[in-house]
Structure formats: C-alpha cells, structure tokens
XYZ file of C-alpha atoms in Angstrom:
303
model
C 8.108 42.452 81.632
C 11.318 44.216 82.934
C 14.667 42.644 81.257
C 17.154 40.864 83.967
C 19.968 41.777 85.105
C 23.031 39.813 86.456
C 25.999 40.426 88.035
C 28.589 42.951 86.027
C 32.075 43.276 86.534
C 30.854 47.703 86.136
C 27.637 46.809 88.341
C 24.088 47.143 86.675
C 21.763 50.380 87.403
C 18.687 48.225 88.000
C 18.375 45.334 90.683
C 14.138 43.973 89.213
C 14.419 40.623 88.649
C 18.045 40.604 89.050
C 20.195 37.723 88.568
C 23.061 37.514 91.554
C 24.206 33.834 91.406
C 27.714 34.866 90.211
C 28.514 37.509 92.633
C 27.200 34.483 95.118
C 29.762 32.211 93.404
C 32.817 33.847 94.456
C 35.473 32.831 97.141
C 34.865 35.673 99.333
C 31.193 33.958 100.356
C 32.292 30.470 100.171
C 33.910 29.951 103.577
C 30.953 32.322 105.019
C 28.264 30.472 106.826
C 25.561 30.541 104.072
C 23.179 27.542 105.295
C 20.090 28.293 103.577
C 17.472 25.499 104.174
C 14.051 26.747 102.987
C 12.102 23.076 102.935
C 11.387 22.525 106.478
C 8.385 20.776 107.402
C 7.393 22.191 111.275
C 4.762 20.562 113.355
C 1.973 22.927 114.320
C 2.844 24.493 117.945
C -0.327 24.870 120.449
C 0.227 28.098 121.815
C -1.861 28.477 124.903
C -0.778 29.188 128.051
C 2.378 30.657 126.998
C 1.544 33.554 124.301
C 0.811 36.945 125.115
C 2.622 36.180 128.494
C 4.913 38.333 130.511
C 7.398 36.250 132.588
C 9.705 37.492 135.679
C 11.970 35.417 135.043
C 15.901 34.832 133.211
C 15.830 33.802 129.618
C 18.744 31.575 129.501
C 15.959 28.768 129.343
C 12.965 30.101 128.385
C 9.584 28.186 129.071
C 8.371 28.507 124.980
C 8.340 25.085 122.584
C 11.260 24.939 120.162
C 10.379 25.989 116.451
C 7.762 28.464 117.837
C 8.575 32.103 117.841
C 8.796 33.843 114.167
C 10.979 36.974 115.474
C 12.644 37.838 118.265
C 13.277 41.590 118.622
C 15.391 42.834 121.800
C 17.799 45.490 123.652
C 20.327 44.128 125.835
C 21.216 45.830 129.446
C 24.747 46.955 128.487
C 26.520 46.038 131.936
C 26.925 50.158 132.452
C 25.603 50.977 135.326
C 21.498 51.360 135.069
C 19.355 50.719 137.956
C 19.200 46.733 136.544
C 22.943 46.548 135.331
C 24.658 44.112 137.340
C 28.957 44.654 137.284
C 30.158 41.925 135.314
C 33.236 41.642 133.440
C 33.305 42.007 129.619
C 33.475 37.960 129.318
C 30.767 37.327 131.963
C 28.387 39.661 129.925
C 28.934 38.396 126.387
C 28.293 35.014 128.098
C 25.140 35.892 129.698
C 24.216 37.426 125.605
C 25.807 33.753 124.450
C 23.286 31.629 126.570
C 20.545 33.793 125.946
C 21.053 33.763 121.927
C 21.128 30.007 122.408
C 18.008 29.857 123.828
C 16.626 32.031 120.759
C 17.972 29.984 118.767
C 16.128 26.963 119.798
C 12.531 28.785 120.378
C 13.167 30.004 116.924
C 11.127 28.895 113.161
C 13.230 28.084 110.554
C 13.378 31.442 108.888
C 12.786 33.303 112.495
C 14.796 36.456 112.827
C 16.737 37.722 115.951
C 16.771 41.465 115.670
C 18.935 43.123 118.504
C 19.332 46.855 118.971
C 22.996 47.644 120.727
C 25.074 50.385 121.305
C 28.875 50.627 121.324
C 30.443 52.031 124.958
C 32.785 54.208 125.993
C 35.881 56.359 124.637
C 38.788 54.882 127.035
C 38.860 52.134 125.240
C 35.662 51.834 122.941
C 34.071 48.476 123.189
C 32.940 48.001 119.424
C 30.038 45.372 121.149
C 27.879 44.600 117.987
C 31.372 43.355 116.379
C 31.275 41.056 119.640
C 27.625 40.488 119.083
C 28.483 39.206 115.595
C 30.730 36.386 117.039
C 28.704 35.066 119.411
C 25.486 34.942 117.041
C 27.486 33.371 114.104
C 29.046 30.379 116.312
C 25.688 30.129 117.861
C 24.842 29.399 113.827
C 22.816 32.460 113.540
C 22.709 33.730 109.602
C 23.977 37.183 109.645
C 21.289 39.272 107.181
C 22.718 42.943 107.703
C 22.403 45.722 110.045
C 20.593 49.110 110.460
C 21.427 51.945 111.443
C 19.118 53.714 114.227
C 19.981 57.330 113.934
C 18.228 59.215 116.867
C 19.156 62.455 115.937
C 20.606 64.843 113.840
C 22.457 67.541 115.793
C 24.216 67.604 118.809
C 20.967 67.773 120.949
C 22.965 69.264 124.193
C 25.794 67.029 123.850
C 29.149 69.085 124.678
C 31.376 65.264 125.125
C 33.783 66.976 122.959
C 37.007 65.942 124.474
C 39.719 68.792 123.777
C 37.513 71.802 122.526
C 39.008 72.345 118.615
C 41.875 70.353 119.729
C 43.396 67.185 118.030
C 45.027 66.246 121.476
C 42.026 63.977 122.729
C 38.977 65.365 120.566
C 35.819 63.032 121.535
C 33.196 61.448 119.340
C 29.322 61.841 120.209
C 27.274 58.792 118.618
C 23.803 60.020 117.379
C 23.206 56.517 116.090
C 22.871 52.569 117.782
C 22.900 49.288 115.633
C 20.129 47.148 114.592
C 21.835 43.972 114.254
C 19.848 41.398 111.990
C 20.206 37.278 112.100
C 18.158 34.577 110.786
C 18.039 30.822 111.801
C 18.602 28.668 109.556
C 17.781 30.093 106.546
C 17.613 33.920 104.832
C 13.665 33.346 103.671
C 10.634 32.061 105.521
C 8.948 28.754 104.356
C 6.085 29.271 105.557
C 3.434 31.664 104.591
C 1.589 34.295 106.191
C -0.167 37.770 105.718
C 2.112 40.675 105.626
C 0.694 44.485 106.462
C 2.880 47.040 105.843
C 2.003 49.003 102.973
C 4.382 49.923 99.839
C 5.828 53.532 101.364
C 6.313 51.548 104.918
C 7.916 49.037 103.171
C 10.477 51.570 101.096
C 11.227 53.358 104.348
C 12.051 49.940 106.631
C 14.544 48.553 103.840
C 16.910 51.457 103.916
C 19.831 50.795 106.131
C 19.504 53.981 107.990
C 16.294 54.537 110.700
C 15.133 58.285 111.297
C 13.503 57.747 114.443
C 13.243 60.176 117.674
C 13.977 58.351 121.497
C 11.987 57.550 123.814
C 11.495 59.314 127.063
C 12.827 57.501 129.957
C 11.415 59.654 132.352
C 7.531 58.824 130.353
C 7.860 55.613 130.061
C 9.604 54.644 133.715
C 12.789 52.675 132.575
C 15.984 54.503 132.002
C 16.762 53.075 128.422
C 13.238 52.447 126.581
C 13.174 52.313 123.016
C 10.482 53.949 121.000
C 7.465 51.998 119.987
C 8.100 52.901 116.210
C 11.483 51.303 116.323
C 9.652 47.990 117.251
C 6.776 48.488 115.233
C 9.054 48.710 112.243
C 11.199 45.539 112.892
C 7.737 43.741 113.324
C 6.362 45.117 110.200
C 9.182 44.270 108.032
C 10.214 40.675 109.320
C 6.869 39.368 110.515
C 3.264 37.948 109.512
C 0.333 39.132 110.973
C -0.230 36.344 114.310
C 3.383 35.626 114.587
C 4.714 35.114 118.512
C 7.291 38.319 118.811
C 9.284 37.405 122.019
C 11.869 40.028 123.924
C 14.172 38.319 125.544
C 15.000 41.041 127.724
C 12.020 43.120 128.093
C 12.320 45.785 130.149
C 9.154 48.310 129.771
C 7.507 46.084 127.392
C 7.841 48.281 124.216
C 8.527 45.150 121.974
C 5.003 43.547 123.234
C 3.487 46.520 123.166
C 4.125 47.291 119.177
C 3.578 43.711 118.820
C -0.523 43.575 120.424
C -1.009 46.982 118.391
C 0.182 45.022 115.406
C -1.792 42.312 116.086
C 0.324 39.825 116.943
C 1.402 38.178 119.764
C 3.889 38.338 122.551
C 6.234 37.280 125.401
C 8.626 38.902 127.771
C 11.038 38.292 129.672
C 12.709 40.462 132.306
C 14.228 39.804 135.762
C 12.819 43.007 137.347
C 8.764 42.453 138.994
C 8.779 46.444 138.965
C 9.460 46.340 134.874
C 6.929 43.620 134.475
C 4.626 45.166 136.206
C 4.964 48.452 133.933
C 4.962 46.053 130.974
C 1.532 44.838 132.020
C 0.484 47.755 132.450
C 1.670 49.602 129.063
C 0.183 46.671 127.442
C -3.536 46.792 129.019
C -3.877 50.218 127.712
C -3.265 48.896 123.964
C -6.341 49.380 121.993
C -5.972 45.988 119.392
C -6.962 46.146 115.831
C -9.251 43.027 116.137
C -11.518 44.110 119.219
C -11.089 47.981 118.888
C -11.323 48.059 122.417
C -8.718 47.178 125.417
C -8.051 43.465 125.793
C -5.861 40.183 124.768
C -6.788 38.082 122.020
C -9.163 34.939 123.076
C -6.669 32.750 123.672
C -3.815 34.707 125.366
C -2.964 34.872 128.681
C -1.263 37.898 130.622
C-alpha cells in the first residue's frame, strides 16, 4: 500500500492517497464559499414526459422537477452579433446568464455540475466574461471546481488580427483557446452512485486542465458557433453516470444532446430558435444508441 502524503511547506512529489486537510485549513479558503454537503437524501424523480425532450422555448424557467438533472453542460450566445444574438447591453446579458444559472441551479442534484464553455470578446476593451461568469455563478451559490482550457488550435490557422505588424504601438492578441468553466451545487462530490464509462487513458486525458480538441464546422453542422461533439462527450464522460439527464440550457444545434444519446444518457434542450430545434431533432434521430444499436430514443423518452 502506497505511503501518504500531506501537505509540505516544499510540496510532496506524489498526490496517492494524499492527505490535504492542512493546506484546506488555511485563511486563504476560509472566507471562500466551501459548502460541501454530501448526505442528501433526494426523492426519486419520474422522468417521463420531460427527458430526452427538445423544447422551443426560454430557460429562465425551465419545465424540469427540481433536484433532477445530474449535469448541465452549455455555450452561451455571446450578445456579438450571430444570426440569434439579440443587442443587449453588457448588464442586460449577464442578467439574462444570472436568471438562467438560477434556474440550473434549482433543476440541479446535489452534486450536479454546471459546465459552461465561454469565450472572452474583443480587443477595444476586452471583456474578460468568464471572470463575470464567476460572479454571477458564485452569488447564485454555485461551488466553483476549476476551469479548462479548450485549445482549438495550435498555429495561427489564417489568422492575420495582428494589430501593428512587428510593432509595439497596438500589437493584437489572437486567442486559440475558450474556457470551460466548472461549478457544482452544493457540494464538490456526488452522493449518489452510479456507473461511470470512461476508461483509464479517457480518464487521464479529461483531468488535464488543457483540451486538444479541433472545431466544429459551422457551415456542416448549420449554426454559426457549434461546438464539437468530443468537447461534450468529454464533459459527459468525466462528470456523469451512465442514465444521468444532461440538459443544455441553450442548445443551439443540439451537440450537447447529441453526445449525451451516443453516451447513453439522456437529454433536454432548450433554445429559442424552431429552425435550431428542428436541426437538433434532426442531428439527434440519426444517433445510433449503444443500447438498441439501431436509430431511436430510449423506451421511455419522448422527442
């Protein structure tokens, strides 16, 4: 049996059956908001009629029981001028993120994770949103877990947003990389139980704070900001059982459902567009599940 380790003032090389309660212990995590309840009893949740469901609809109040959904995985519209942006005001859009984390919140397990996948915006001023994103969640009482790193690329890949060319009057910076931002409700570890499928090298991969993973094709897919069905697939691997309820809060194309069915699990969208619910519907009919090895919902879904 490997020896422990605890917390050294010079660190420790090995982290197997470490011992962290003193680095816990210090002032710098006292004030944070640690709540970490792990003994919560939650009634069983009948989920037909509202699983594996796309809805045209908001999701500032979402039609799901509270205490249901096990992760919540999403990509915001970033108020910048795609063909569903709507022009609001810095304020007016963290508030429309504000009332729609609430609503996760609720629809949320004990233990349930709210992944969201943001980008930063613009050079005149940049808008650091996931350090706004990080506000609103923690009043909202979300448990902030950590973030990754999504790097899509690793050259320049055409980009030429240089600002002065070998200048240092206005030189520019071009982001390769968005943030997967991580939060938990109520506590850092799930109570309950479940089966978990990703394998040992899937596993090493998704724990890394930094995420290899090409974009998506707008132009293939038929929404101009899809993410990749990998990204979602690995969020869903790492922070879900097998049968979980995945809900996107704002769906768009459908990827998270998508990854989620293929993963066998289930799913619901939301999204205000009919035309990207309709493309949802129809990326997820096409899924061949693991259970049926054929196209089709589980028994007791509804789409």
């Amino acid at each position: 049996m490997a020896k422990k380790t605890q917390t050294s003032s010079f660190g420790v090389s090995k982290r197997e059956a470490h011992d962290s309660s003193d680095f816990y212990a210090r002032n710098l995590f006292q004030s944070a908001n640690t709540t970490d309840v792990v003994d919560i009893n939650v009634p069983s949740i009948q989920m037909d009629g509202w699983v594996d469901h796309i809805y045209n609809q908001t999701s500032e109040s979402m039609p799901i029981p509270d205490n249901s959904v096990a992760l919540s995985f999403t990509s915001p519209p970033y108020n910048v001028g795609k063909d569903y942006d709507d022009d609001m005001t810095l304020d007016e859009y963290l508030d429309l993120i504000k009332r729609v984390g609430q609503d996760v919140y609720r629809v949320l397990k004990p233990g349930g994770r709210y992944v969201i996948n943001i980008a930063n915006l613009g050079r005149k001023p940049y808008i650091p949103l996931h350090s706004y994103f990080y506000q609103i969640h923690s009043q909202l009482g979300f448990l902030p877990m950590g973030e990754i790193i999504w790097q899509k690329g690793k050259g320049a890949s055409g980009s030429c947003a240089w600002g002065s060319w070998k200048s240092a009057k206005s030189p520019r910076l071009r982001d390769l990389h968005e943030y997967l931002l991580v939060f938990a409700k109520q506590g850092f570890s799930r109570p309950d139980k479940g089966v978990s499928d990703i394998s040992s090298e899937e596993f090493m991969e998704s724990t890394l704070s930094i995420w290899q993973i090409q974009p998506e094709s707008a132009k293939k897919v038929g929404h101009p900001a899809p993410f990749p069905v990998e990204l979602a697939k690995r969020v869903i691997k790492l922070y879900s059982y097998v049968d979980d309820v995945i809900l996107d809060p704002f769906m768009g194309s459908g990827t998270t459902c998508v990854a989620a069915k293929e993963n066998g699990r289930y799913y619901v969208g939301f999204d205000i567009s009919p035309e990207y619910c309709q493309i949802a519907k129809e990326r997820i009919a096409k899924v061949v599940t693991r259970e049926s090895g054929k196209n089709g919902n589980k028994k007791n879904g509804s789409n």
